């Protein structure tokens, strides 16, 4: 399985729940229960402890979490009588998607343990705008939840969304990637109450031009630049990861 392959190379695997037909808060919780039952003891399943808790639970990102009402989320993530988070052996560290500014209080009040920004295009959304990240981190510290900034090497989805050219971001020989990382590092100084997490939006998103895998120029993709080899973005990612671990 994927988890077994990850174990061979020393990786842990977090989960990213995409939308599907009929998805609601109850179905997501059933998904969490299945993951715990089927893979909960696997050494490569990424787990995280909450503040003041010794129980590590699977780390789950919920993409487009705002498609489900806050009332629904609150019903499954919080106890309706005491207002405390539900905690059981079938639990998870739930991270919702931060798009609009109003989602700050919505995610916190709904019972999410954290929030992430996902989009690799600065300015695409309020949440993906790095100049807002310090204030987001400050809010999350006050609420005792985790803020996970998402960075990327560039952005160009005009091949699949021709109307979205205004959100394209040139890689600029790695400078765009470095600038987003610098903003993410700034949040470390604020989130001293938690073990911070950095999200890199890439992997198989070739259609959005966020790939960091070894590559050469081809029509529809931004060039890695004259100053970087085909492996240049992997090297930058390695440097970012090492520095992040050193500083946290």
Short mmCIF file of C-alpha atoms in Angstrom, two decimals:
data_model
loop_
_atom_site.label_atom_id
_atom_site.label_comp_id
_atom_site.label_asym_id
_atom_site.label_seq_id
_atom_site.Cartn_x
_atom_site.Cartn_y
_atom_site.Cartn_z
CA UNK A 1 0.00 0.00 0.00
CA UNK A 2 0.95 3.65 -0.19
CA UNK A 3 1.65 3.71 3.54
CA UNK A 4 3.96 0.72 3.23
CA UNK A 5 5.93 2.43 0.48
CA UNK A 6 6.19 5.56 2.63
CA UNK A 7 7.59 3.48 5.50
CA UNK A 8 10.41 2.21 3.29
CA UNK A 9 11.70 5.72 2.62
CA UNK A 10 10.91 7.15 6.05
CA UNK A 11 7.93 9.37 5.23
CA UNK A 12 4.70 9.88 7.15
CA UNK A 13 1.46 10.41 5.28
CA UNK A 14 -1.18 12.97 6.24
CA UNK A 15 -4.64 12.82 4.69
CA UNK A 16 -6.26 15.40 2.40
CA UNK A 17 -10.04 14.96 2.11
CA UNK A 18 -11.34 16.25 -1.24
CA UNK A 19 -15.03 17.00 -1.93
CA UNK A 20 -17.17 14.11 -3.19
CA UNK A 21 -20.85 13.57 -3.94
CA UNK A 22 -22.82 13.49 -0.73
CA UNK A 23 -19.99 14.73 1.47
CA UNK A 24 -21.21 16.21 4.73
CA UNK A 25 -19.90 16.39 8.29
CA UNK A 26 -21.26 12.95 9.15
CA UNK A 27 -19.72 11.27 6.10
CA UNK A 28 -16.36 12.92 6.82
CA UNK A 29 -16.50 11.56 10.36
CA UNK A 30 -17.27 8.10 9.02
CA UNK A 31 -14.19 8.49 6.80
CA UNK A 32 -12.14 9.36 9.87
CA UNK A 33 -13.49 6.32 11.70
CA UNK A 34 -12.55 4.10 8.75
CA UNK A 35 -9.02 5.51 8.59
CA UNK A 36 -8.52 4.89 12.30
CA UNK A 37 -9.93 1.40 12.14
CA UNK A 38 -8.06 0.37 8.98
CA UNK A 39 -4.76 2.24 9.31
CA UNK A 40 -4.69 3.78 12.79
CA UNK A 41 -1.74 1.68 13.95
CA UNK A 42 0.32 2.03 10.78
CA UNK A 43 3.71 3.62 11.58
CA UNK A 44 3.58 5.83 8.46
CA UNK A 45 0.21 7.44 9.21
CA UNK A 46 0.99 11.03 10.17
CA UNK A 47 -0.36 11.84 13.63
CA UNK A 48 -0.33 14.91 15.80
CA UNK A 49 -0.97 15.72 19.46
CA UNK A 50 -3.19 18.60 20.45
CA UNK A 51 -2.33 21.16 23.05
CA UNK A 52 -2.45 19.63 26.53
CA UNK A 53 -3.07 16.17 25.10
CA UNK A 54 -0.91 13.07 25.03
CA UNK A 55 -3.03 11.26 22.44
CA UNK A 56 -1.71 11.44 18.88
CA UNK A 57 -4.42 11.28 16.22
CA UNK A 58 -4.30 11.28 12.39
CA UNK A 59 -3.65 14.64 10.72
CA UNK A 60 -6.50 15.36 8.28
CA UNK A 61 -6.77 18.32 5.91
CA UNK A 62 -10.31 19.09 4.68
CA UNK A 63 -10.31 20.87 1.34
CA UNK A 64 -13.29 23.18 0.69
CA UNK A 65 -14.43 22.68 4.27
CA UNK A 66 -16.59 25.81 3.91
CA UNK A 67 -18.96 23.86 1.64
CA UNK A 68 -20.27 22.27 4.83
CA UNK A 69 -22.10 24.56 7.25
CA UNK A 70 -20.48 25.60 10.55
CA UNK A 71 -23.47 24.14 12.37
CA UNK A 72 -22.81 20.72 10.83
CA UNK A 73 -19.12 20.82 11.68
CA UNK A 74 -19.82 21.94 15.21
CA UNK A 75 -22.23 19.06 15.70
CA UNK A 76 -19.54 16.45 14.97
CA UNK A 77 -16.47 18.30 16.21
CA UNK A 78 -17.81 19.73 19.46
CA UNK A 79 -19.95 18.38 22.24
CA UNK A 80 -23.31 20.16 21.97
CA UNK A 81 -23.69 20.44 25.74
CA UNK A 82 -20.28 21.37 27.08
CA UNK A 83 -18.74 22.95 23.98
CA UNK A 84 -15.66 20.74 24.37
CA UNK A 85 -14.03 19.01 21.45
CA UNK A 86 -15.16 15.45 20.92
CA UNK A 87 -12.30 13.11 21.75
CA UNK A 88 -12.34 9.39 21.09
CA UNK A 89 -10.25 6.62 19.62
CA UNK A 90 -11.82 7.45 16.25
CA UNK A 91 -10.74 11.08 16.36
CA UNK A 92 -8.48 13.15 14.11
CA UNK A 93 -6.57 16.44 14.11
CA UNK A 94 -8.88 18.32 11.74
CA UNK A 95 -7.52 21.17 9.59
CA UNK A 96 -9.98 23.30 7.60
CA UNK A 97 -9.40 25.48 4.55
CA UNK A 98 -8.97 29.22 5.16
CA UNK A 99 -10.13 31.21 2.13
CA UNK A 100 -11.92 34.34 3.32
CA UNK A 101 -11.15 36.40 6.41
CA UNK A 102 -14.49 35.41 7.94
CA UNK A 103 -13.33 31.79 7.91
CA UNK A 104 -10.99 32.55 10.83
CA UNK A 105 -13.76 32.64 13.40
CA UNK A 106 -15.87 30.07 11.53
CA UNK A 107 -13.14 27.41 11.63
CA UNK A 108 -12.21 28.16 15.24
CA UNK A 109 -15.81 28.14 16.48
CA UNK A 110 -16.69 25.01 14.49
CA UNK A 111 -14.13 22.98 16.38
CA UNK A 112 -11.31 22.62 13.86
CA UNK A 113 -7.86 22.09 15.33
CA UNK A 114 -6.16 24.15 12.65
CA UNK A 115 -6.45 25.93 9.32
CA UNK A 116 -4.41 25.92 6.11
CA UNK A 117 -4.33 28.21 3.08
CA UNK A 118 -3.59 25.69 0.28
CA UNK A 119 -3.36 28.01 -2.74
CA UNK A 120 0.15 28.70 -4.07
CA UNK A 121 -0.85 31.98 -5.71
CA UNK A 122 -0.34 35.02 -3.51
CA UNK A 123 -3.48 37.14 -3.60
CA UNK A 124 -5.65 34.39 -5.08
CA UNK A 125 -7.56 34.39 -1.78
CA UNK A 126 -7.33 36.37 1.43
CA UNK A 127 -5.88 33.35 3.17
CA UNK A 128 -3.22 32.72 0.50
CA UNK A 129 -1.93 36.30 0.74
CA UNK A 130 1.35 36.07 2.74
CA UNK A 131 1.08 39.60 4.13
CA UNK A 132 -1.93 38.35 6.13
CA UNK A 133 -0.14 35.37 7.66
CA UNK A 134 1.25 37.04 10.78
CA UNK A 135 -2.21 38.27 11.76
CA UNK A 136 -3.67 34.82 11.05
CA UNK A 137 -1.01 33.19 13.21
CA UNK A 138 -1.72 35.68 16.01
CA UNK A 139 -5.44 34.86 15.86
CA UNK A 140 -4.72 31.14 15.97
CA UNK A 141 -2.43 31.47 18.99
CA UNK A 142 -5.23 33.23 20.88
CA UNK A 143 -7.61 30.42 19.95
CA UNK A 144 -5.10 27.64 20.75
CA UNK A 145 -5.29 26.23 17.23
CA UNK A 146 -2.69 25.67 14.53
CA UNK A 147 -2.06 27.85 11.48
CA UNK A 148 -0.46 26.06 8.52
CA UNK A 149 0.71 28.43 5.77
CA UNK A 150 0.89 26.93 2.29
CA UNK A 151 3.64 27.92 -0.12
CA UNK A 152 4.48 27.05 -3.71
CA UNK A 153 7.13 27.70 -6.38
CA UNK A 154 4.82 29.59 -8.73
CA UNK A 155 1.38 29.30 -10.27
CA UNK A 156 -0.05 29.01 -13.78
CA UNK A 157 -3.35 27.23 -14.37
CA UNK A 158 -4.24 28.93 -17.65
CA UNK A 159 -3.99 25.58 -19.42
CA UNK A 160 -7.14 24.43 -17.63
CA UNK A 161 -8.56 27.81 -16.54
CA UNK A 162 -7.83 30.32 -19.34
CA UNK A 163 -9.84 32.98 -17.52
CA UNK A 164 -7.55 32.93 -14.46
CA UNK A 165 -4.41 34.48 -15.94
CA UNK A 166 -4.48 37.30 -13.37
CA UNK A 167 -3.55 34.80 -10.65
CA UNK A 168 -0.54 33.40 -12.51
CA UNK A 169 2.71 33.83 -10.59
CA UNK A 170 6.06 33.68 -12.36
CA UNK A 171 8.64 31.48 -10.65
CA UNK A 172 11.27 34.18 -11.20
CA UNK A 173 14.23 31.80 -10.91
CA UNK A 174 13.11 30.52 -7.51
CA UNK A 175 12.64 33.96 -5.96
CA UNK A 176 8.85 33.61 -5.69
CA UNK A 177 9.27 30.33 -3.77
CA UNK A 178 11.85 31.90 -1.46
CA UNK A 179 9.64 34.91 -0.77
CA UNK A 180 6.65 32.79 0.24
CA UNK A 181 8.91 30.72 2.48
CA UNK A 182 10.21 33.88 4.16
CA UNK A 183 6.66 34.88 5.08
CA UNK A 184 5.97 31.37 6.41
CA UNK A 185 9.09 31.53 8.58
CA UNK A 186 7.80 34.73 10.15
CA UNK A 187 4.86 32.82 11.65
CA UNK A 188 7.32 30.65 13.62
CA UNK A 189 8.07 33.63 15.85
CA UNK A 190 4.38 33.90 16.67
CA UNK A 191 3.29 30.27 17.04
CA UNK A 192 5.61 29.43 19.89
CA UNK A 193 2.81 27.54 21.69
CA UNK A 194 2.63 24.75 19.09
CA UNK A 195 4.85 22.57 16.94
CA UNK A 196 4.47 24.40 13.60
CA UNK A 197 3.69 22.81 10.25
CA UNK A 198 4.49 24.08 6.75
CA UNK A 199 2.41 23.01 3.75
CA UNK A 200 3.91 22.96 0.24
CA UNK A 201 1.26 22.89 -2.47
CA UNK A 202 2.82 20.85 -5.24
CA UNK A 203 3.16 17.09 -5.80
CA UNK A 204 1.01 16.26 -8.85
CA UNK A 205 -0.45 19.70 -9.58
CA UNK A 206 1.23 20.02 -13.00
CA UNK A 207 -1.89 21.60 -14.48
CA UNK A 208 -1.51 24.48 -12.00
CA UNK A 209 2.21 24.94 -12.60
CA UNK A 210 3.20 24.23 -8.98
CA UNK A 211 5.38 21.18 -9.59
CA UNK A 212 8.75 20.94 -7.85
CA UNK A 213 9.75 17.63 -9.42
CA UNK A 214 12.68 17.51 -11.86
CA UNK A 215 11.46 19.06 -15.11
CA UNK A 216 12.45 20.83 -18.29
CA UNK A 217 10.71 23.55 -20.25
CA UNK A 218 7.62 22.59 -22.22
CA UNK A 219 4.70 24.49 -23.63
CA UNK A 220 2.23 25.47 -20.93
CA UNK A 221 4.69 25.31 -18.03
CA UNK A 222 6.84 28.08 -16.65
CA UNK A 223 10.56 27.60 -17.11
CA UNK A 224 12.55 26.73 -14.01
CA UNK A 225 14.89 29.53 -15.01
CA UNK A 226 18.45 29.82 -16.17
CA UNK A 227 19.84 29.75 -12.63
CA UNK A 228 18.22 26.45 -11.58
CA UNK A 229 18.82 22.92 -12.79
CA UNK A 230 15.88 20.55 -13.43
CA UNK A 231 16.33 19.50 -9.77
CA UNK A 232 16.54 23.10 -8.55
CA UNK A 233 13.18 23.24 -6.78
CA UNK A 234 13.79 19.97 -4.99
CA UNK A 235 17.08 21.39 -3.73
CA UNK A 236 15.35 24.57 -2.53
CA UNK A 237 12.69 22.46 -0.81
CA UNK A 238 15.37 20.45 0.96
CA UNK A 239 17.00 23.67 2.20
CA UNK A 240 13.64 25.03 3.36
CA UNK A 241 12.84 21.81 5.21
CA UNK A 242 16.18 21.67 6.98
CA UNK A 243 15.96 25.29 8.11
CA UNK A 244 12.33 24.88 9.24
CA UNK A 245 13.23 21.91 11.43
CA UNK A 246 16.26 23.72 12.84
CA UNK A 247 14.29 26.81 13.80
CA UNK A 248 11.16 25.21 15.19
#
